[in-house]
């Protein structure tokens, strides 16, 4: 396995030693549940979770109680669709409009496509320019705006603040939902500058563990009803169905949105991942190297611009799965297929592509060896 060249950071990041150590320390020395006990060990875990929440908040310029732990971007986007459905697209308000885009990952758009399919909202598309960037001009009016801050196929940061400001001009009450799963790896996020209502990202793409995501909520108390129910999110139950009187009070946010036991080990590793990524962003000169070298091969059709965070391409005259299998057999790990982003592939007119992405661990040697192998497959 050590000969593998891992060029698939955008699918999931390898883990820094500090993250692994933080998780091992927790499991070996400090393990207990959070929010459930009053002994010293349990309150120590409560403090660790609070520290992790505060670290995430600092990372995106939010307040700790605006940070909700989820299981990933997918979970966050699905939850947001449910949370705002009550208010925006629910029974009696069927004329509300959700704006999505062809840059969206399936996890960002499908929850809203399904609301549409249940006759609960209308869908409109955010316009794109010839380079597949979202356009601030000519935005349709929308009640909800789903923004992919960086496509996992195109790798170009979008003007999130500009898009939100433009959407607000059409409707001051528009609810803005940002999928930052790829953007956050390469760019600093300031949720206050964006002035968005929701942001989602996944811990595993920033060097922390799987099973953990972050959902930022600008105003958590605005959303009266949470979408999940269980332990840790109710402060008082004063009636029940048996008494024909269902009556309870929610905890305040973020607990209100965190029913059940949290993925504690992953949360404890998260601050180390954020520290590491903040000091070691992926070196995008490696992507430029690939662009400059592989653009000389006429069979390699590059889709991404030279200054993209990703290198996405397809091969003229070779099925992309055959290409992927050949480079994979030679030890190069990259992403092949539609990348759960069918709509942009439809716009590009190709069924699938290959994507190279780099993390902080990748070196020039990795991409030189990767390019050697790609060239040997695409003669
Ligand atoms: C832009 C984008 N959004 C959402 C997701 C979904 O993330 P996850 O599978 O961690 O929930 C991904 C994953 O590749 C992504 O690239």
GROMACS .gro file of C-alpha atoms and ligand atoms in nm, residues 10-11 71-75 105 107-108 148 150-152 179 181-182 202 204-205 339 355, ligand 1:
model
   38
   10UNK     CA    1  -1.119   1.586  -0.257
   11UNK     CA    2  -1.291   1.251  -0.194
   71UNK     CA    3  -2.274   1.331   1.030
   72UNK     CA    4  -2.148   1.512   0.716
   73UNK     CA    5  -2.239   1.754   0.440
   74UNK     CA    6  -2.499   1.513   0.304
   75UNK     CA    7  -2.667   1.488   0.643
  105UNK     CA    8  -2.332   1.780  -0.572
  107UNK     CA    9  -2.625   1.579  -0.170
  108UNK     CA   10  -2.692   1.952  -0.205
  148UNK     CA   11  -2.218   2.527  -0.412
  150UNK     CA   12  -1.679   2.519  -0.495
  151UNK     CA   13  -1.780   2.241  -0.733
  152UNK     CA   14  -1.612   1.906  -0.671
  179UNK     CA   15  -2.240   2.370   0.048
  181UNK     CA   16  -1.752   2.080   0.141
  182UNK     CA   17  -1.478   2.156  -0.115
  202UNK     CA   18  -1.765   1.743   0.621
  204UNK     CA   19  -1.335   1.397   0.673
  205UNK     CA   20  -1.247   1.628   0.384
  339UNK     CA   21  -1.846   1.232  -0.895
  355UNK     CA   22  -1.022   1.400  -1.112
  380LIG     C1   23  -1.920   1.970  -0.314
  380LIG     C2   24  -1.960   1.852  -0.229
  380LIG     N1   25  -2.073   1.857  -0.159
  380LIG     C3   26  -2.113   1.757  -0.080
  380LIG     C4   27  -2.039   1.642  -0.069
  380LIG     C5   28  -2.088   1.532   0.019
  380LIG     O1   29  -2.003   1.514   0.127
  380LIG     P1   30  -2.018   1.390   0.224
  380LIG     O2   31  -2.018   1.267   0.138
  380LIG     O3   32  -1.900   1.399   0.314
  380LIG     O4   33  -2.148   1.408   0.297
  380LIG     C6   34  -1.921   1.630  -0.140
  380LIG     C7   35  -1.841   1.506  -0.134
  380LIG     O5   36  -1.767   1.474  -0.223
  380LIG     C8   37  -1.879   1.739  -0.222
  380LIG     O6   38  -1.764   1.733  -0.292
   0.00000   0.00000   0.00000
